[in-house]
Each structure stands twice: as C-alpha cells, then as structure tokens.
Amino acid sequence: MAAPADVIVVGAGPAGATAARSLALGGARVQLLERFRFPRNKPCGGGITTRALRRFPYLGAALDRITTHYISKLYLEGPSGRGVVLTSHEPAVVMIRRLEFDDLLARLAVEAGAELIEDACVSQVHADDEGVRVTTRDGREFCARYLVAADGVNGIVTRRLGLHPGWDAAGVALDMMEETPNERLRALEPGTLWVSYGQGGTNGYGYIFPKRDHINVGIGCLLSHFREQIHLAPYQMQQRFVSELRRRGIVEGESSREDFTPYHIPVGGPIRNTARGRVLVAGDAGGFVNAYTAEGIYYALVSGDLAARAVIDDRGIDDPRRGTTAAGRYVRAWRREIGAELRDSVLIQKYLFRDASRIDGVVSSADTYRQAADTIIAYATGTTSYAEARRRLLARFPCVVVRMARGALAG
Ligand SMILES: Cc1cc2nc3c(=O)[nH]c(=O)nc-3n(C[C@H](O)[C@H](O)[C@H](O)COP(=O)(O)OP(=O)(O)OC[C@H]3O[C@@H](n4cnc5c(N)ncnc54)[C@H](O)[C@@H]3O)c2cc1C
C-alpha cells in the first residue's frame, strides 16, 4: 500500500486538478489519481467564459503555455432561423483544446506539490469516520483522510458510495461533437462563436467553436429526446449538420469521423449529496454544469477549488477535530458562489426548451434590448456578478419570472 496522503483526488480533469493544486498550495499532501496518462483528450467544445480568468488570476499567465483563441463575438440563432450577433468590448470566451488544457492544469497541480499518479483507474472506494480507501483496477490501494471525487459524468465514486444513483436520461445531454484540424474543416468566420437552438428538436442545439488550428462542431439534445425521437445514429446527425452548415456557407471542408466523439453532459443540476463525511464531490461528478448553456469547465474549476478550501479551512489540515465539518463547509460554499445560477439554469432550461417560440423570444430580445445582451456579456466576462445580472434582467423582464415559476410548479 502507498503511504497515506491527507487527501486523495480521483480524476485529473479541471475539477480534480484544480482541487489538487489548491490543496497542495494549502499545505496538504495530495495524491491525484487519473485513469489515463497525460496528455489525454476529453470530448469538449473547449470554450471557457473569461470570468474564469478573474476567478483564477493565475490561469491567464498559465494559458500562455498552450494554444488559445480569444473570442468577443457570439452569433445566436433561434429555431425559426432568426439570428443575432452579440459583440463584447473585451474577449468573453477563451477557446482551448482539452488535450492541452487538462495537461496544463495537471502540471500546475504538480508544480504546486501534488503527486499525480497516472494509469490509476479507481474501481473500489470505502469511506468511514476515520478516513477513505480507494483501490485501483490493477490492485493498488491508497488511503487518506479525505476524498475529492472529480471523476466526471460517468464517474464511479458517487455510485459506489451511494451518493448518487446515476443520471436519468432527462438529466443528461448527449453532445455529439468533432474537433477537426482546420485543414479538413474550418469556420468561415473564425472570430465568431456560433450557437443555434432547435437543431434536431426543441431541446436540441448546434454549435461551432473555432480554435486557432481546429474547429469544434457539435450537435446535442437531451438523451431522453435522442432515444425517443431521433432515428439516426449520432454520426449521421453530425454529418447532416455539417452538410447544412456548408450549404449555408458557414463552414468549408468535410466532417471527420475519426475526430468525432459523442459524450454525456449532466444538465439536471447538482446532485442531492455533493458531500458526506470525508467525501466531497466536484465538477461533472456532482452535476456542476449550467443546464442550458452546458458550460461545465468554469463550474468544475470553482467546485474543485471550493472543495479543496473546505478541506483545508483557514487553519490547515492538521487538526483532526475539524475533519467532519468539511462537507458542510463545502456545500455552503458552493451554494453561496454558484448555487443560484445553477438552480436558475435548470428552471431556464425547462422553461425555454418546452416551446421553440420561447427561444426565438430570447433571440429577439437580445436583438431589441441591447442592454440585456450587454448584461449577459458582462456576466460572462466576470465584470458583473450573477446576482447583479439576474437583478437587472428581472427588472427588465418581470413577466418571464412569473411564467417560469408557473412552469416550475407545473413540473
Ligand atoms: C461534447 C461536449 C462539449 C462540451 N463543451 C463545453 C464547453 O465548450 N465549455 C464548457 O465549459 N464545458 C463544456 N462541456 C462540459 C465540460 O466538458 C465538463 O463540464 C468538464 O470537463 C467537467 O470537468 P471535470 O473535471 O468535472 O470532469 P472531466 O473533465 O470529465 O474529468 C474527469 C477525469 O476523471 C478521470 N476519471 C474518470 N473515472 C476515473 C476513475 N475511475 N479513476 C481515475 N480517474 C478517473 C477521467 O479520465 C478524467 O480525466 C462539454 C462537454 C461535452 C461532452
């Protein structure tokens, strides 16, 4: 058995690597267990709202070590085909490739003092009042006083510990996406993030996320909708979507099967048990994703950091009596920082995706009421808090709240 650590982090994606970095900087002995070896890919559009750079100031300089592409123009299209272009004064989104970004985050964790253990696929987990023990598929055992579960949407830790039974098909999106080199497929407007709602059904969406040398093109919908309503294979949907984009003169080139990976995104809001005893759940494993934009990287970074801080507390990790309060501190911390926006995102998703004309209404409003669009951009760039953005939007569109509340009550 390996020497015990203070904290084991399972999964070295954005949530786990950030947790490991913050823990190590806080003085904890951390083992970061990752089933793959870096650099490894993770299917993802790779768009990060630039508020992440305000929340994590070290990231700005660190991103210089990888390929980035900053974007300040968003094209939003409703199901009727009506579109609007939103422009921000400063970049609102930074595009990265997960192959490089996740490798960078893992290196930052190691540079901070975390021990990264690759090829360590966790298969068994045990937790009690005294501590935690995990076993990898190849039989290695690791023990610690705390565990941060950051093993993603298909993670096993929450299921093994009875914290979450797994996602139902209405709480998860199937996102079918390719990340293809520009020599094969490219956007004709590489400075614009392109998002279209209503692709393949009311709750469907399609997007083009241009990178410096690649393009990410994807199409997605709720898994329940895909199973019940779509009679095409994922890659057939993707090919149709790319052909349509080419016909409209939005991209040129060919879709690439070898760069295509369908994958799940949890879009039902945070799970009921995000922490218990000595186990804290961060990132996709805890359902920390915006339910209608499917943005998850920001929330993975934030929840990973908050989990780490809850464990360390301000007095350090060496006081055993403080152990069991970490779970409560974590839940309070994420609710305070990102709880309202994640809760609202589920209500908004349910409200908008029930009726195509509502999404068209949002697109028209973004066009007509530029101040509302500016508020959303200010939120994405981090110059306005969610609470303030929400207050301004509610003051502008009070009737929407009433309709959303009615929709929520009706289920
Ligand atoms: C197609 C697609 C497009 C997306 N586009 C965007 C986007 O543009 N912007 C955005 O913000 N979000 C996007 N998301 C969501 C985003 O990818 C996730 O929210 C984010 O990756 C969550 O980070 P995480 O660290 O929680 O999990 P992950 O990134 O999934 O990392 C989990 C890690 O745990 C490891 N792991 C899993 N099981 C084990 C195990 N048993 N033992 C050890 N290690 C294990 C995995 O190998 C992985 O490294 C997209 C998602 C998809 C599927």
XYZ file of C-alpha atoms and ligand atoms in Angstrom:
464
model
C 0.000 0.000 0.000
C 1.175 3.525 -0.834
C 1.981 5.912 2.058
C -1.222 7.636 3.265
C -1.929 11.140 1.999
C -4.104 13.837 3.535
C -6.365 13.890 0.507
C -6.972 11.633 -2.470
C -8.440 13.317 -5.538
C -9.972 10.928 -8.059
C -9.910 12.292 -11.622
C -7.498 14.885 -13.034
C -9.877 16.906 -15.198
C -10.437 20.624 -14.482
C -12.215 19.900 -11.170
C -9.709 17.373 -9.826
C -6.561 19.161 -10.998
C -7.793 22.458 -9.544
C -8.713 20.798 -6.257
C -5.276 19.141 -6.114
C -3.485 22.416 -6.831
C -5.431 24.343 -4.176
C -4.957 21.538 -1.641
C -1.215 21.354 -2.266
C -0.859 25.118 -2.004
C -2.790 24.924 1.263
C -0.187 22.537 2.669
C -1.972 19.202 2.187
C -0.291 16.026 0.970
C -2.371 15.222 -2.124
C -2.482 12.229 -4.426
C -4.227 12.948 -7.720
C -5.315 9.667 -9.303
C -6.056 9.652 -13.021
C -7.099 6.628 -15.048
C -5.310 7.846 -18.201
C -1.876 9.231 -18.969
C -1.411 12.870 -19.990
C -1.772 14.348 -22.493
C -5.214 12.753 -22.845
C -8.272 14.098 -24.581
C -11.724 14.776 -23.134
C -14.619 15.424 -25.557
C -15.460 19.099 -25.050
C -16.108 22.302 -27.018
C -13.312 23.909 -25.035
C -14.996 27.308 -24.606
C -14.321 28.947 -21.235
C -16.055 32.187 -20.255
C -13.375 34.701 -19.362
C -14.832 35.195 -15.887
C -12.695 32.114 -15.110
C -9.609 34.301 -15.549
C -10.915 36.760 -12.948
C -11.837 33.991 -10.533
C -8.465 32.227 -11.040
C -5.939 35.001 -11.783
C -3.031 32.520 -12.210
C -4.775 30.981 -15.224
C -4.244 33.985 -17.517
C -0.445 33.662 -17.477
C -0.570 29.854 -17.454
C -2.664 29.827 -20.639
C 0.298 31.375 -22.474
C 1.831 27.885 -22.329
C -0.864 26.410 -24.621
C -2.745 27.322 -27.800
C -5.623 29.719 -27.130
C -8.058 31.710 -29.220
C -9.950 34.632 -27.637
C -13.445 35.427 -28.886
C -15.608 38.520 -28.468
C -18.396 37.818 -30.951
C -21.326 35.454 -30.419
C -23.899 34.568 -33.048
C -27.118 33.214 -31.533
C -29.802 31.674 -33.718
C -33.331 30.670 -32.686
C -35.317 27.702 -34.042
C -37.085 29.953 -36.584
C -33.715 30.842 -38.140
C -33.658 34.379 -36.789
C -30.197 35.265 -35.525
C -28.444 37.988 -33.582
C -24.766 38.934 -33.253
C -23.591 39.990 -29.817
C -20.240 41.729 -29.504
C -18.286 42.411 -26.333
C -15.616 45.055 -25.770
C -13.250 42.513 -24.280
C -12.984 38.767 -25.042
C -15.912 36.915 -23.483
C -14.680 33.391 -24.185
C -11.256 31.790 -24.416
C -11.070 28.717 -26.621
C -8.694 25.916 -25.621
C -8.136 22.297 -26.629
C -8.780 19.965 -23.713
C -5.841 17.840 -24.801
C -3.578 20.759 -23.884
C -5.644 22.499 -21.182
C -6.077 19.457 -18.940
C -2.406 18.608 -19.297
C -1.603 22.176 -18.251
C -3.893 22.006 -15.196
C -2.363 18.691 -14.121
C 1.125 20.211 -14.461
C 0.044 23.229 -12.383
C -1.145 20.849 -9.669
C 2.196 19.021 -9.716
C 4.129 22.283 -9.681
C 2.128 23.244 -6.569
C 3.230 19.997 -4.889
C 0.513 17.438 -5.679
C 1.540 13.897 -6.572
C -0.006 12.911 -9.910
C -0.498 9.165 -10.303
C -1.467 8.253 -13.869
C -2.813 4.933 -15.178
C -4.663 4.663 -11.861
C -8.240 3.682 -12.619
C -10.157 3.663 -9.345
C -12.596 0.773 -9.108
C -13.447 0.466 -5.391
C -13.987 3.100 -2.719
C -14.544 2.877 1.001
C -15.204 5.803 3.343
C -15.952 5.954 7.076
C -15.471 8.340 10.004
C -11.748 7.616 10.157
C -10.817 8.128 6.514
C -11.066 6.854 2.945
C -9.530 3.988 0.998
C -9.566 3.522 -2.774
C -8.442 0.572 -4.845
C -7.409 0.776 -8.476
C -8.256 -1.779 -11.125
C -4.682 -3.119 -11.027
C -4.961 -3.748 -7.276
C -3.142 -0.762 -5.773
C -4.586 0.706 -2.555
C -4.477 4.342 -1.435
C -5.594 5.753 1.927
C -6.211 9.294 3.082
C -8.259 11.363 5.485
C -10.390 12.939 2.738
C -11.512 12.167 -0.793
C -12.438 14.611 -3.542
C -14.466 12.794 -6.202
C -13.842 14.536 -9.531
C -14.186 11.594 -11.876
C -16.595 13.220 -14.316
C -20.064 12.474 -15.617
C -19.502 8.705 -15.784
C -17.604 8.604 -12.501
C -17.929 5.644 -10.169
C -17.154 7.186 -6.772
C -20.599 8.684 -6.113
C -22.297 5.453 -7.153
C -20.023 3.210 -5.098
C -20.628 5.361 -2.004
C -24.384 5.667 -2.546
C -24.199 9.437 -3.047
C -25.835 9.350 -6.481
C -27.622 6.561 -8.359
C -26.524 7.815 -11.816
C -28.245 10.196 -14.241
C -31.629 9.566 -15.741
C -31.997 10.214 -19.456
C -33.781 13.540 -18.924
C -30.967 14.853 -16.721
C -28.162 14.318 -19.181
C -27.457 15.677 -22.670
C -25.904 13.681 -25.482
C -23.419 16.004 -27.151
C -22.104 14.762 -30.498
C -19.005 16.664 -31.485
C -15.882 16.621 -33.592
C -12.656 18.542 -33.046
C -11.150 18.632 -36.503
C -7.987 20.324 -37.828
C -8.661 23.395 -39.944
C -7.031 21.809 -42.986
C -10.055 19.484 -43.142
C -12.872 21.639 -41.800
C -12.903 25.318 -40.946
C -15.254 28.125 -39.951
C -15.555 30.954 -42.434
C -15.834 33.371 -39.510
C -13.192 32.082 -37.077
C -13.694 35.054 -34.753
C -17.312 34.128 -34.000
C -18.776 31.608 -31.594
C -21.840 30.243 -33.401
C -24.750 28.715 -31.499
C -28.071 27.609 -32.937
C -31.031 26.334 -30.919
C -33.698 23.902 -32.078
C -31.342 21.589 -34.013
C -32.943 18.150 -34.204
C -35.827 19.082 -31.871
C -36.971 21.768 -29.439
C -34.329 20.937 -26.852
C -31.587 20.484 -29.434
C -28.674 22.781 -30.161
C -25.764 23.021 -32.553
C -22.524 24.975 -32.282
C -19.289 25.954 -33.939
C -16.402 26.762 -31.608
C -13.403 27.895 -33.675
C -9.943 27.287 -32.239
C -6.632 28.579 -33.518
C -5.876 25.463 -35.622
C -9.022 23.388 -35.107
C -12.747 23.675 -35.230
C -15.224 22.088 -32.833
C -18.606 21.442 -34.385
C -21.288 19.703 -32.382
C -24.935 18.995 -32.047
C -26.733 17.857 -28.921
C -30.012 17.283 -27.135
C -31.349 15.604 -24.006
C -30.572 11.896 -24.012
C -34.269 11.136 -23.421
C -35.149 13.092 -26.569
C -32.438 11.337 -28.573
C -33.688 7.914 -27.508
C -37.359 8.643 -28.086
C -37.383 10.955 -31.105
C -34.201 10.609 -33.137
C -33.859 7.714 -35.512
C -30.375 8.450 -36.766
C -27.003 7.305 -35.454
C -25.024 10.108 -33.748
C -22.529 10.441 -36.587
C -25.304 10.584 -39.189
C -26.763 13.565 -37.302
C -23.359 15.189 -37.239
C -22.820 14.674 -40.978
C -26.210 16.211 -41.757
C -25.447 19.159 -39.525
C -22.044 19.804 -41.126
C -23.567 19.494 -44.648
C -26.205 22.054 -43.692
C -23.542 24.422 -42.347
C -21.540 24.014 -45.553
C -24.627 24.642 -47.702
C -25.244 27.849 -45.750
C -21.643 28.960 -46.270
C -20.798 28.864 -42.568
C -18.046 26.210 -42.777
C -15.987 24.714 -45.554
C -14.468 21.247 -45.756
C -15.583 17.836 -44.578
C -16.736 16.302 -41.343
C -14.146 13.905 -39.898
C -15.323 10.615 -38.395
C -12.050 9.950 -36.612
C -12.297 13.279 -34.732
C -15.912 12.674 -33.665
C -16.812 11.659 -30.088
C -20.333 11.677 -28.644
C -20.291 12.144 -24.872
C -22.617 12.958 -21.978
C -23.095 16.238 -20.097
C -25.074 16.310 -16.827
C -27.721 19.026 -17.209
C -30.107 18.290 -14.342
C -28.387 20.483 -11.746
C -26.169 19.487 -8.807
C -26.812 16.068 -7.281
C -28.562 15.871 -3.910
C -25.478 14.661 -1.978
C -22.451 16.689 -3.053
C -20.636 15.899 0.184
C -20.874 13.435 3.032
C -18.457 12.834 5.870
C -14.974 12.857 4.391
C -16.036 12.775 0.725
C -16.625 15.889 -1.389
C -17.857 15.725 -4.993
C -16.726 18.302 -7.580
C -17.255 19.055 -11.283
C -19.415 16.903 -13.569
C -19.466 14.103 -10.995
C -21.549 16.443 -8.832
C -23.660 17.796 -11.715
C -21.998 21.236 -11.605
C -22.926 22.283 -15.145
C -25.094 25.105 -16.421
C -28.223 23.308 -17.597
C -28.996 25.408 -20.669
C -25.556 26.544 -21.907
C -23.880 23.216 -20.982
C -20.935 25.225 -19.664
C -19.115 22.994 -17.208
C -15.433 23.920 -17.146
C -15.941 27.076 -15.070
C -18.047 25.238 -12.505
C -15.564 22.355 -12.415
C -12.751 24.798 -11.606
C -14.827 26.589 -8.960
C -16.230 23.471 -7.269
C -12.770 21.842 -7.257
C -11.287 24.914 -5.616
C -14.104 25.195 -3.066
C -13.826 21.511 -2.161
C -10.111 21.988 -1.524
C -10.673 25.074 0.598
C -13.367 23.346 2.631
C -10.919 20.576 3.476
C -8.046 22.854 4.323
C -10.111 25.530 6.041
C -8.202 28.579 7.124
C -6.400 26.770 9.957
C -4.752 23.992 7.987
C -5.409 20.321 7.706
C -3.631 19.004 10.778
C -6.436 19.355 13.314
C -8.344 16.023 13.281
C -11.345 17.501 15.112
C -12.139 19.726 12.132
C -12.402 16.767 9.763
C -16.105 16.113 9.620
C -17.124 19.746 9.124
C -15.509 19.949 5.677
C -18.615 18.517 3.988
C -20.898 21.174 5.445
C -18.439 23.964 4.664
C -18.192 22.782 1.060
C -21.945 22.646 0.492
C -22.418 26.095 1.981
C -19.545 27.483 -0.108
C -20.726 26.200 -3.496
C -24.322 27.197 -2.771
C -23.140 30.695 -1.944
C -20.929 31.105 -5.012
C -22.631 29.166 -7.818
C -25.819 27.734 -6.314
C -28.239 30.385 -7.588
C -27.023 30.312 -11.179
C -27.039 26.519 -11.348
C -30.530 26.329 -9.837
C -31.841 29.020 -12.204
C -30.176 27.312 -15.185
C -32.328 24.220 -14.651
C -35.514 26.324 -14.458
C -34.499 28.271 -17.569
C -33.682 25.076 -19.484
C -37.064 23.556 -18.610
C -38.896 26.751 -19.485
C -37.122 27.507 -22.782
C -36.807 24.006 -24.166
C -40.505 23.304 -23.790
C -41.534 25.680 -26.553
C -39.422 26.751 -29.561
C -41.047 30.196 -29.696
C -39.593 30.991 -26.257
C -36.043 30.590 -27.544
C -36.939 32.758 -30.523
C -38.229 35.275 -27.984
C -34.841 35.297 -26.225
C -33.021 35.855 -29.533
C -35.350 38.739 -30.467
C -34.975 40.267 -27.014
C -31.178 40.070 -27.275
C -31.512 41.989 -30.548
C -34.090 44.508 -29.356
C -32.853 45.123 -25.829
C -29.122 45.531 -26.234
C -28.752 46.414 -22.564
C -29.986 42.918 -21.673
C -27.406 41.401 -24.042
C -24.708 43.618 -22.530
C -25.674 42.384 -19.062
C -25.217 38.773 -20.125
C -21.847 39.566 -21.675
C -20.758 41.389 -18.508
C -21.661 38.260 -16.534
C -19.690 36.019 -18.925
C -16.606 38.220 -18.647
C -16.919 38.453 -14.878
C -17.378 42.228 -14.699
C -20.899 41.715 -13.297
C -21.825 39.108 -10.708
C -24.612 36.636 -11.373
C -26.721 38.247 -8.636
C -26.435 41.664 -10.251
C -27.041 40.341 -13.795
C -30.098 38.489 -12.533
C -31.434 41.578 -10.769
C -31.090 43.686 -13.929
C -32.687 41.057 -16.188
C -35.588 40.503 -13.799
C -36.224 44.231 -13.648
C -36.318 44.304 -17.462
C -38.424 41.143 -17.977
C -40.511 40.645 -14.801
C -43.260 38.648 -16.548
C -40.773 35.906 -17.510
C -40.218 35.145 -13.829
C -43.903 34.587 -13.270
C -44.109 32.273 -16.294
C -41.000 30.364 -15.227
C -42.319 29.958 -11.681
C -45.617 28.641 -13.068
C -43.691 26.266 -15.344
C -41.599 25.015 -12.414
C -44.693 24.402 -10.285
C -46.316 22.533 -13.169
C -43.195 20.326 -13.311
C -19.141 17.408 -26.272
C -19.017 18.309 -25.074
C -18.777 19.672 -25.252
C -18.605 20.496 -24.138
N -18.267 21.796 -24.346
C -18.027 22.594 -23.286
C -17.556 23.921 -23.470
O -17.312 24.380 -24.593
N -17.337 24.691 -22.366
C -17.556 24.221 -21.103
O -17.364 24.973 -20.145
N -17.965 22.948 -20.889
C -18.187 22.124 -21.943
N -18.547 20.821 -21.733
C -18.615 20.309 -20.341
C -17.198 20.046 -19.803
O -16.500 19.228 -20.707
C -17.273 19.368 -18.433
O -18.193 20.067 -17.627
C -15.899 19.342 -17.737
O -14.998 18.545 -18.430
C -16.037 18.830 -16.295
O -14.754 18.684 -15.715
P -14.489 17.568 -14.606
O -13.106 17.778 -14.152
O -15.589 17.581 -13.637
O -14.652 16.191 -15.372
P -13.801 15.587 -16.576
O -13.262 16.662 -17.413
O -14.688 14.575 -17.216
O -12.583 14.870 -15.871
C -12.772 13.690 -15.145
C -11.443 12.982 -15.041
O -11.585 11.838 -14.221
C -10.920 10.733 -14.815
N -11.556 9.513 -14.323
C -12.797 9.050 -14.590
N -13.031 7.907 -13.936
C -11.909 7.625 -13.235
C -11.548 6.561 -12.367
N -12.388 5.557 -12.101
N -10.316 6.573 -11.820
C -9.444 7.596 -12.070
N -9.746 8.623 -12.899
C -10.964 8.652 -13.469
C -11.118 10.969 -16.299
O -10.187 10.241 -17.081
C -10.937 12.467 -16.382
O -9.595 12.817 -16.539
C -18.731 19.969 -22.827
C -18.999 18.611 -22.647
C -19.130 17.778 -23.750
C -19.369 16.319 -23.544
